[in-house]
Amino acid sequence: MDDSNYLFPIGMRILAVDHDPTCLQVLENLLQTYQYHVTTTNEGITALAMLQENKDNFDLVIIDVHIPDMDGFKLLELVGVEMNLPVIMLSACHDTKLVMKGISHGACDYLLKPVRLEELKNLWQHVIRRKNPRGVVWSVELHRKFVAAVNHLAIDKAVPKKVLNTMNVENITREDVASHLQKYRLYLKRISCIANL
DNA sequence: AGAGTAATAT
DNA sequence: CATATTACTC
């Protein structure tokens, strides 16, 4: 069984803003492989107008920093802070300062071009996070990495910190793993109980 | 201090 | 129910 059929957020509405038509097209294609519902524009003004008309029309916004008609960070603030929508920033340059500026202005994430398909896979978690105060969503994919890590270490050596390191996943904490590990052990116990009957 | 885990809270 | 947080131990 592959892992391509568990993604729930089919049709999640994304507004993508990038002044470069080629990049925009590429981004749209990537997003559509996950069956997101994508709206594109190459103007910041237009994006803002669309959002102001009804911000509930979108679940997530992706903004390229370099849009000629307005400051990308200004747009980030307007959308992220005032409209309270999750915003992903995007740029071609690997300038750490820009990345930090993006994050400090409220971006959920900061992608660097070229964007890889893999990086878009977990976009929906940003949306979930808005609706669900609980931070970590143990998607099938994430759980898989967890199980792989536990198996890689011997089961009796699988403690939160080691599992976390072995998983090599950003944005989750030792506590998150500990909590999941607790649940996983209960699950294993249940399984072995049933097996021994 | 920092980590692991059982218990408890949300 | 799943995940987070607490409380206790070492």
XYZ file of N, CA and C (backbone and C1' of nucleotides) in Angstrom:
731
model
N 0.842 -1.204 0.000
C 0.000 0.000 0.000
C 0.884 1.263 0.000
N 0.671 2.136 -0.916
C 1.496 3.334 -0.899
C 0.814 4.406 -0.055
N 1.428 5.553 0.008
C 0.923 6.548 0.947
C 0.223 7.699 0.235
N -0.262 7.470 -0.946
C -0.814 8.573 -1.717
C -2.318 8.737 -1.539
N -2.914 7.926 -0.666
C -4.374 7.989 -0.609
C -4.920 8.406 0.749
N -4.057 8.907 1.609
C -4.558 9.239 2.936
C -4.732 10.724 3.140
N -4.256 11.550 2.176
C -4.316 12.988 2.362
C -5.752 13.475 2.347
N -6.151 14.039 3.473
C -7.535 14.499 3.530
C -7.779 15.835 2.845
N -6.763 16.704 2.788
C -7.124 18.075 2.440
C -7.339 18.297 0.955
N -7.940 17.365 0.305
C -8.238 17.553 -1.112
C -9.159 18.745 -1.274
N -8.779 19.623 -2.171
C -9.621 20.799 -2.398
C -9.317 21.962 -1.470
N -8.317 21.821 -0.644
C -7.938 22.932 0.218
C -7.602 24.143 -0.664
N -8.130 25.303 -0.284
C -8.053 26.449 -1.186
C -6.821 27.299 -0.914
N -5.982 27.365 -1.915
C -4.723 28.087 -1.784
C -4.671 29.248 -2.764
N -4.248 30.401 -2.266
C -4.003 31.547 -3.133
C -2.494 31.694 -3.303
N -2.031 31.595 -4.538
C -0.593 31.698 -4.801
C -0.287 33.012 -5.512
N 0.671 33.750 -4.964
C 1.021 35.055 -5.512
C 2.501 35.091 -5.899
N 2.735 35.286 -7.192
C 4.114 35.350 -7.679
C 4.104 36.126 -8.985
N 5.007 37.085 -9.104
C 4.945 37.915 -10.308
C 5.510 37.208 -11.531
N 6.299 36.180 -11.321
C 6.876 35.431 -12.438
C 5.901 34.350 -12.907
N 5.377 34.522 -14.124
C 4.335 33.613 -14.614
C 4.798 32.161 -14.672
N 6.057 31.953 -14.997
C 6.566 30.586 -15.093
C 6.590 29.925 -13.723
N 7.139 30.636 -12.762
C 7.171 30.110 -11.398
C 5.765 29.832 -10.893
N 4.888 30.752 -11.198
C 3.512 30.622 -10.734
C 2.871 29.370 -11.312
N 3.148 29.149 -12.593
C 2.598 27.976 -13.266
C 3.166 26.693 -12.661
N 4.453 26.691 -12.432
C 5.094 25.522 -11.839
C 4.507 25.227 -10.461
N 4.385 26.297 -9.677
C 3.838 26.157 -8.331
C 2.411 25.607 -8.376
N 1.642 26.155 -9.298
C 0.258 25.694 -9.434
C 0.210 24.208 -9.765
N 1.072 23.799 -10.685
C 1.098 22.393 -11.071
C 1.478 21.495 -9.891
N 2.474 21.926 -9.150
C 2.902 21.148 -7.989
C 1.758 20.992 -6.991
N 1.103 22.120 -6.738
C 0.019 22.099 -5.749
C -1.140 21.242 -6.215
N -1.350 21.258 -7.520
C -2.479 20.489 -8.050
C -2.233 18.992 -7.993
N -0.970 18.587 -7.936
C -0.727 17.155 -7.799
C -1.252 16.645 -6.458
N -1.386 17.552 -5.508
C -1.997 17.159 -4.238
C -3.494 17.451 -4.226
N -3.976 17.855 -5.396
C -5.405 18.141 -5.555
C -5.884 19.286 -4.688
N -4.980 20.205 -4.429
C -5.413 21.433 -3.790
C -6.137 22.285 -4.815
N -7.021 23.119 -4.332
C -7.721 24.042 -5.218
C -6.921 25.340 -5.250
N -6.284 25.598 -6.393
C -5.329 26.698 -6.459
C -5.863 27.889 -7.247
N -5.716 29.072 -6.662
C -6.003 30.315 -7.367
C -4.684 31.065 -7.480
N -4.423 31.615 -8.648
C -3.139 32.303 -8.816
C -3.339 33.758 -9.252
N -2.353 34.566 -8.896
C -2.313 35.922 -9.406
C -0.862 36.386 -9.395
N -0.538 37.299 -10.301
C 0.837 37.801 -10.306
C 0.944 39.200 -9.706
N -0.154 39.655 -9.129
C -0.115 40.978 -8.520
C -0.510 40.939 -7.055
N 0.250 41.630 -6.251
C -0.076 41.728 -4.835
C -1.409 42.428 -4.627
N -1.635 43.470 -5.404
C -2.872 44.238 -5.286
C -4.090 43.356 -5.517
N -3.976 42.548 -6.571
C -5.093 41.662 -6.905
C -5.336 40.647 -5.799
N -4.230 40.114 -5.300
C -4.342 39.138 -4.212
C -5.066 39.759 -3.024
N -4.639 40.960 -2.687
C -5.233 41.653 -1.547
C -6.722 41.893 -1.773
N -7.041 42.303 -2.996
C -8.446 42.563 -3.323
C -9.274 41.293 -3.178
N -8.736 40.191 -3.653
C -9.468 38.921 -3.570
C -9.705 38.520 -2.123
N -8.677 38.734 -1.317
C -8.787 38.359 0.093
C -9.729 39.287 0.845
N -9.663 40.563 0.487
C -10.516 41.512 1.193
C -11.984 41.299 0.853
N -12.198 40.828 -0.347
C -13.577 40.565 -0.763
C -14.197 39.501 0.139
N -13.453 38.425 0.327
C -13.888 37.417 1.282
C -12.723 36.522 1.657
N -12.177 36.780 2.824
C -10.993 36.020 3.224
C -11.315 34.542 3.478
N -12.602 34.282 3.693
C -12.979 32.893 3.931
C -12.973 32.055 2.659
N -12.645 32.719 1.546
C -12.544 31.963 0.304
C -11.263 31.141 0.220
N -10.340 31.420 1.136
C -9.064 30.711 1.070
C -8.664 30.133 2.431
N -7.939 29.032 2.349
C -7.451 28.400 3.572
C -5.996 28.750 3.855
N -5.270 29.079 2.783
C -3.829 29.306 2.928
C -3.338 30.180 1.781
N -2.334 31.010 2.067
C -1.801 31.904 1.042
C -0.295 31.686 0.901
N 0.147 31.621 -0.343
C 1.580 31.509 -0.609
C 2.024 32.762 -1.348
N 3.026 33.459 -0.795
C 3.437 34.737 -1.368
C 4.926 34.736 -1.700
N 5.237 35.100 -2.919
C 6.641 35.316 -3.253
C 7.047 36.684 -2.726
N 8.216 36.742 -2.124
C 8.659 37.995 -1.518
C 8.781 39.118 -2.549
N 9.245 38.749 -3.718
C 9.508 39.775 -4.729
C 8.328 39.999 -5.650
N 7.386 40.768 -5.163
C 6.305 41.176 -6.048
C 6.469 42.671 -6.278
N 6.464 43.071 -7.546
C 6.826 44.438 -7.906
C 5.866 45.499 -7.364
N 4.599 45.164 -7.277
C 3.640 46.230 -6.972
C 3.438 46.498 -5.484
N 4.025 45.665 -4.644
C 3.995 45.997 -3.212
C 5.046 45.193 -2.461
N 5.284 45.580 -1.235
C 6.249 44.876 -0.413
C 5.653 43.544 0.046
N 6.360 42.468 -0.279
C 5.866 41.141 0.073
C 5.636 40.969 1.566
N 6.477 41.600 2.353
C 6.338 41.485 3.807
C 5.136 42.263 4.318
N 4.845 43.354 3.606
C 3.658 44.138 3.957
C 2.401 43.287 3.719
N 2.414 42.629 2.581
C 1.288 41.754 2.253
C 1.184 40.619 3.271
N 2.336 40.087 3.629
C 2.374 39.032 4.649
C 1.701 39.493 5.938
N 2.032 40.698 6.355
C 1.442 41.214 7.592
C -0.056 41.405 7.467
N -0.451 42.000 6.363
C -1.877 42.247 6.166
C -2.678 40.958 6.198
N -2.138 39.959 5.492
C -2.863 38.700 5.378
C -2.740 37.863 6.645
N -1.498 37.749 7.118
C -1.243 36.880 8.261
C -1.812 37.420 9.553
N -1.590 38.702 9.794
C -2.007 39.262 11.065
C -3.461 39.719 11.037
N -3.804 40.513 10.033
C -5.153 41.074 10.030
C -6.220 40.073 9.635
N -5.855 39.202 8.690
C -6.864 38.241 8.237
C -6.716 36.898 8.925
N -5.606 36.744 9.625
C -5.382 35.516 10.367
C -5.419 34.269 9.495
N -4.853 34.399 8.324
C -4.720 33.218 7.475
C -3.261 32.753 7.519
N -3.049 31.442 7.427
C -1.667 30.972 7.377
C -1.005 31.393 6.067
N 0.195 31.927 6.179
C 0.913 32.410 5.007
C 2.266 31.715 4.884
N 2.566 31.246 3.695
C 3.872 30.675 3.402
C 4.612 31.666 2.517
N 5.834 32.013 2.882
C 6.603 32.911 2.045
C 7.495 32.099 1.117
N 7.862 32.738 0.033
C 8.588 32.044 -1.018
C 9.588 33.019 -1.620
N 10.807 32.575 -1.835
C 11.723 33.441 -2.564
C 12.821 32.627 -3.203
N 13.482 33.254 -4.158
C 14.520 32.552 -4.893
C 15.867 32.701 -4.216
N 15.969 33.685 -3.317
C 17.286 33.894 -2.758
C 17.420 33.313 -1.365
N 18.581 32.758 -1.127
C 18.813 32.017 0.104
C 19.361 32.925 1.198
N 18.761 34.055 1.331
C 19.232 35.019 2.310
C 18.603 34.745 3.670
N 19.435 34.367 4.600
C 18.937 34.016 5.926
C 18.158 35.162 6.557
N 18.613 36.374 6.308
C 17.936 37.525 6.895
C 16.498 37.636 6.394
N 16.333 37.366 5.102
C 14.988 37.419 4.538
C 14.101 36.357 5.170
N 14.679 35.170 5.329
C 13.914 34.080 5.926
C 13.473 34.461 7.333
N 14.428 34.992 8.096
C 14.097 35.373 9.468
C 13.065 36.493 9.507
N 13.211 37.399 8.560
C 12.251 38.490 8.497
C 10.844 37.946 8.220
N 10.804 36.984 7.319
C 9.517 36.364 6.990
C 8.878 35.728 8.217
N 9.669 34.933 8.912
C 9.150 34.232 10.083
C 8.724 35.239 11.160
N 9.565 36.265 11.350
C 9.241 37.221 12.414
C 8.034 38.084 12.053
N 7.722 38.156 10.782
C 6.525 38.894 10.389
C 5.290 38.004 10.347
N 5.450 36.784 10.785
C 4.272 35.927 10.941
C 4.096 34.825 9.917
N 5.110 34.602 9.076
C 4.969 33.514 8.108
C 5.009 32.159 8.810
N 4.202 31.232 8.330
C 4.196 29.882 8.892
C 5.445 29.130 8.466
N 5.904 29.448 7.292
C 7.012 28.706 6.726
C 7.637 29.559 5.638
N 8.828 29.194 5.238
C 9.523 29.978 4.223
C 10.150 29.007 3.241
N 9.662 29.013 2.012
C 10.174 28.081 1.011
C 11.159 28.769 0.084
N 12.154 28.019 -0.344
C 13.127 28.556 -1.287
C 12.939 27.885 -2.640
N 13.032 28.694 -3.679
C 12.925 28.138 -5.021
C 14.230 27.446 -5.387
N 14.204 26.385 -6.134
C 12.985 25.777 -6.640
C 12.272 24.979 -5.549
N 10.964 25.087 -5.549
C 10.179 24.368 -4.553
C 10.050 22.913 -4.970
N 10.300 22.043 -4.033
C 10.162 20.619 -4.336
C 8.801 20.116 -3.891
N 8.352 19.122 -4.579
C 7.039 18.550 -4.311
C 6.920 18.141 -2.848
N 7.981 17.541 -2.372
C 8.015 17.052 -1.002
C 7.683 18.147 0.020
N 8.160 19.377 -0.275
C 7.963 20.457 0.684
C 6.517 20.918 0.770
N 5.775 20.575 -0.248
C 4.385 21.015 -0.299
C 3.446 19.994 0.334
N 4.015 18.864 0.643
C 3.207 17.737 1.110
C 2.470 18.040 2.411
N 3.148 18.765 3.280
C 2.560 18.967 4.603
C 1.937 20.342 4.800
N 1.644 21.010 3.702
C 1.049 22.338 3.794
C -0.225 22.356 4.619
N -1.008 21.325 4.456
C -2.307 21.277 5.118
C -2.185 21.323 6.635
N -1.012 20.916 7.136
C -0.868 20.945 8.589
C -0.925 22.356 9.152
N -0.485 23.328 8.323
C -0.561 24.718 8.772
C -2.009 25.141 8.948
N -2.849 24.613 8.087
C -4.265 24.953 8.156
C -4.913 24.275 9.356
N -4.608 23.002 9.507
C -5.112 22.247 10.651
C -4.734 22.923 11.953
N -3.492 23.400 11.964
C -2.965 24.000 13.182
C -3.780 25.219 13.584
N -4.317 25.941 12.603
C -5.138 27.107 12.915
C -6.437 26.688 13.583
N -6.971 25.579 13.082
C -8.287 25.151 13.575
C -8.158 24.327 14.833
N -7.017 23.646 14.938
C -6.812 22.741 16.048
C -5.650 23.247 16.890
N -5.911 23.631 18.149
C -4.867 24.138 19.013
C -3.751 23.132 19.245
N -4.065 21.883 19.098
C -3.014 20.882 19.272
C -2.064 20.970 18.094
N -0.787 21.143 18.366
C 0.184 21.426 17.321
C 0.499 20.298 16.372
N 0.825 19.119 16.882
C 1.340 18.082 15.992
C 0.235 17.178 15.482
N 0.221 16.990 14.180
C -0.702 16.038 13.580
C 0.101 14.826 13.140
N -0.199 13.691 13.755
C 0.548 12.484 13.404
C -0.051 11.853 12.159
N 0.316 12.440 11.039
C -0.132 11.915 9.751
C 0.476 10.540 9.545
N -0.060 9.840 8.569
C 0.462 8.510 8.272
C 1.952 8.597 7.986
N 2.293 9.604 7.212
C 3.702 9.791 6.846
C 4.591 10.002 8.074
N 4.117 10.866 8.959
C 4.903 11.173 10.151
C 4.991 9.947 11.060
N 3.875 9.262 11.189
C 3.842 8.068 12.035
C 4.798 7.008 11.500
N 4.849 6.913 10.191
C 5.759 5.976 9.551
C 7.192 6.239 9.938
N 7.568 7.512 9.876
C 8.934 7.874 10.251
C 9.182 7.510 11.698
N 8.156 7.720 12.496
C 8.254 7.389 13.915
C 8.505 5.893 14.100
N 7.696 5.095 13.446
C 7.827 3.639 13.570
C 9.181 3.176 13.052
N 9.592 3.754 11.928
C 10.896 3.404 11.368
C 12.009 3.695 12.375
N 11.893 4.843 13.036
C 12.900 5.225 14.022
C 12.892 4.264 15.198
N 11.706 3.921 15.676
C 11.595 3.002 16.811
C 12.181 1.642 16.456
N 11.898 1.190 15.250
C 12.418 -0.104 14.837
C 13.922 -0.077 14.610
N 14.369 1.058 14.144
C 15.804 1.198 13.886
C 16.591 1.106 15.178
N 16.131 1.811 16.176
C 16.686 1.637 17.510
C 16.085 0.318 17.974
N 16.707 -0.347 18.929
C 16.006 -1.512 19.441
C 14.790 -1.004 20.206
N 13.733 -1.793 20.259
C 12.485 -1.340 20.870
C 12.681 -0.898 22.311
N 13.568 -1.588 23.010
C 13.788 -1.230 24.412
C 14.704 -0.018 24.555
N 15.325 0.373 23.433
C 16.179 1.563 23.499
C 15.474 2.778 22.897
N 14.259 2.561 22.476
C 13.519 3.659 21.853
C 12.951 4.587 22.916
N 13.714 5.600 23.241
C 13.246 6.620 24.184
C 13.055 7.921 23.390
N 12.232 8.796 23.918
C 11.836 9.979 23.157
C 12.972 10.726 22.467
N 14.036 11.002 23.185
C 15.079 11.823 22.595
C 15.745 11.138 21.415
N 16.020 9.851 21.576
C 16.670 9.112 20.494
C 15.746 8.986 19.299
N 14.483 8.727 19.568
C 13.521 8.609 18.470
C 13.443 9.922 17.712
N 13.357 10.998 18.456
C 13.291 12.320 17.830
C 14.494 12.563 16.920
N 15.668 12.262 17.417
C 16.875 12.462 16.610
C 16.885 11.576 15.382
N 16.492 10.330 15.571
C 16.503 9.385 14.458
C 15.489 9.763 13.389
N 14.379 10.301 13.833
C 13.331 10.686 12.873
C 13.803 11.810 11.968
N 14.576 12.725 12.563
C 15.089 13.843 11.776
C 13.979 14.661 11.132
N 13.024 15.064 11.940
C 11.900 15.862 11.454
C 11.895 17.212 12.177
N 11.653 18.260 11.441
C 11.640 19.595 12.028
C 10.339 19.852 12.777
N 10.397 20.780 13.676
C 9.188 21.322 14.300
C 8.410 20.358 15.185
N 9.007 19.298 15.620
C 8.353 18.526 16.674
C 9.319 18.434 17.847
N 8.752 18.298 19.016
C 9.577 18.338 20.216
C 9.708 16.952 20.831
N 10.602 16.866 21.757
C 10.796 15.618 22.492
C 9.492 15.223 23.196
N 8.805 16.235 23.725
C 7.535 15.982 24.408
C 6.481 15.414 23.457
N 6.464 15.941 22.257
C 5.525 15.418 21.259
C 5.776 13.937 21.024
N 7.068 13.603 20.859
C 7.432 12.218 20.601
C 7.112 11.356 21.825
N 7.380 11.893 23.001
C 7.102 11.142 24.228
C 5.627 10.789 24.319
N 4.812 11.763 24.004
C 3.368 11.540 24.054
C 2.937 10.463 23.056
N 3.508 10.558 21.878
C 3.152 9.587 20.836
C 3.678 8.204 21.187
N 4.849 8.193 21.756
C 5.459 6.921 22.156
C 4.606 6.226 23.214
N 4.073 7.029 24.113
C 3.212 6.472 25.153
C 1.993 5.790 24.522
N 1.419 6.466 23.591
C 0.260 5.901 22.896
C 0.645 4.645 22.117
N 1.794 4.697 21.482
C 2.252 3.583 20.654
C 2.514 2.340 21.499
N 3.071 2.550 22.673
C 3.337 1.409 23.567
C 2.043 0.764 24.040
N 1.073 1.603 24.310
C -0.233 1.048 24.699
C -0.805 0.204 23.573
N -0.625 0.722 22.373
C -1.112 0.005 21.194
C -0.416 -1.347 21.057
N 0.910 -1.362 21.243
C 1.662 -2.615 21.149
C 1.195 -3.615 22.202
N 0.927 -3.083 23.390
C 0.479 -3.948 24.474
C -0.870 -4.585 24.131
N -1.749 -3.761 23.624
C -3.065 -4.269 23.220
C -2.911 -5.397 22.215
N -2.043 -5.124 21.210
C -1.834 -6.114 20.165
C -1.315 -7.424 20.751
N -0.312 -7.346 21.611
C 0.279 -8.575 22.139
C -0.687 -9.300 23.068
N -1.500 -8.549 23.772
C -2.533 -9.164 24.603
C -3.464 -10.021 23.763
N -3.925 -9.431 22.704
C -4.850 -10.138 21.828
C -4.180 -11.357 21.211
N -2.899 -11.184 20.844
C -2.178 -12.278 20.206
C -1.986 -13.466 21.147
N -1.897 -13.180 22.434
C -1.646 -14.251 23.391
C -2.904 -14.980 23.848
N -4.026 -14.499 23.477
C -5.268 -15.153 23.916
C -5.460 -16.519 23.262
P 18.001 23.428 37.838
O 18.364 23.094 36.343
C 19.645 23.499 35.907
C 20.226 22.488 34.959
C 19.311 22.188 33.784
O 20.119 21.984 32.634
C 19.648 20.202 35.014
P 19.373 22.043 31.245
O 18.975 20.515 30.981
C 20.006 19.557 30.849
C 19.383 18.192 30.870
C 18.174 18.042 29.942
O 18.412 16.947 29.100
C 17.716 17.159 32.071
P 17.493 16.744 27.827
O 16.959 15.257 28.075
C 17.898 14.237 28.342
C 17.184 13.150 29.098
C 15.925 12.655 28.392
O 16.117 11.313 27.985
C 15.571 13.014 30.729
P 14.910 10.681 27.145
O 14.071 9.913 28.259
C 14.700 8.850 28.942
C 13.682 8.111 29.784
C 12.415 7.702 29.033
O 12.069 6.384 29.440
C 11.837 9.089 30.867
P 10.923 5.609 28.697
O 9.669 5.862 29.638
C 9.740 5.371 30.962
C 8.543 5.842 31.752
C 7.188 5.605 31.073
O 6.310 5.111 32.052
C 7.316 7.790 31.821
P 5.268 4.004 31.664
O 4.206 4.252 32.832
C 4.690 4.382 34.180
C 3.723 5.242 34.967
C 2.250 4.975 34.681
O 1.546 4.981 35.919
C 2.752 7.251 34.224
P -0.034 4.898 35.910
O -0.467 6.430 36.062
C 0.027 7.182 37.152
C -0.539 8.593 37.078
C -2.059 8.637 36.892
O -2.567 9.563 37.832
C -0.983 9.947 35.226
P -4.097 9.803 38.042
O -4.350 11.167 37.248
C -3.566 12.311 37.585
C -3.703 13.341 36.491
C -5.163 13.706 36.170
O -5.325 15.071 36.476
C -3.855 13.462 34.220
P -6.762 15.745 36.401
O -6.575 16.758 35.176
C -5.406 17.562 35.146
C -5.303 18.236 33.794
C -6.619 18.860 33.318
O -6.306 20.136 32.777
C -5.795 17.393 31.667
P -7.498 21.148 32.458
O -7.630 21.102 30.880
C -6.548 21.582 30.082
C -6.773 21.182 28.642
C -8.138 21.619 28.079
O -7.921 22.398 26.925
C -7.638 19.399 27.484
P -11.136 5.415 23.124
O -10.630 6.446 22.001
C -10.994 6.288 20.650
C -10.751 7.634 20.005
C -9.296 8.049 20.119
O -8.645 7.655 18.932
C -10.770 9.827 20.792
P -7.019 7.571 19.064
O -6.605 9.109 19.009
C -6.925 9.893 17.866
C -6.237 11.226 17.997
C -4.716 11.117 18.129
O -4.133 12.185 17.415
C -5.626 12.099 20.099
P -2.584 12.344 17.261
O -2.248 13.416 18.396
C -2.871 14.698 18.335
C -2.597 15.452 19.601
C -1.123 15.564 19.986
O -0.798 16.940 20.017
C -2.477 15.062 21.857
P 0.520 17.539 20.613
O 0.095 17.981 22.091
C -1.026 18.842 22.265
C -1.054 19.386 23.683
C 0.276 19.877 24.231
O -0.002 21.028 25.021
C -0.534 18.112 25.590
P 1.109 21.866 25.755
O 1.004 21.325 27.242
C -0.258 21.359 27.888
C -0.121 20.743 29.261
C 1.138 21.197 30.018
O 0.700 21.687 31.267
C 0.906 18.858 30.104
P 1.705 22.247 32.353
O 1.601 21.108 33.461
C 0.325 20.736 33.933
C 0.442 19.479 34.790
C 1.441 19.624 35.937
O 0.772 19.291 37.145
C 1.833 17.632 34.725
P 1.534 19.558 38.538
O 2.098 18.095 38.858
C 1.223 16.961 38.762
C 1.989 15.718 39.177
C 3.002 15.966 40.299
O 2.999 14.822 41.156
C 4.138 15.162 38.389
P 3.664 15.016 42.630
O 4.829 13.937 42.629
C 4.496 12.604 42.282
C 5.627 11.994 41.504
C 6.973 12.016 42.212
O 7.129 10.795 42.933
C 7.122 12.244 39.831
P 8.558 10.598 43.740
O 9.516 9.893 42.658
C 9.131 8.670 42.026
C 10.171 8.308 40.977
C 11.588 8.304 41.530
O 12.079 6.980 41.575
C 11.455 9.520 39.468
P 13.440 6.737 42.404
O 14.541 6.887 41.269
C 14.411 6.208 40.013
C 15.431 6.769 39.040
C 16.855 6.848 39.584
O 17.731 6.247 38.657
C 16.218 8.909 38.611
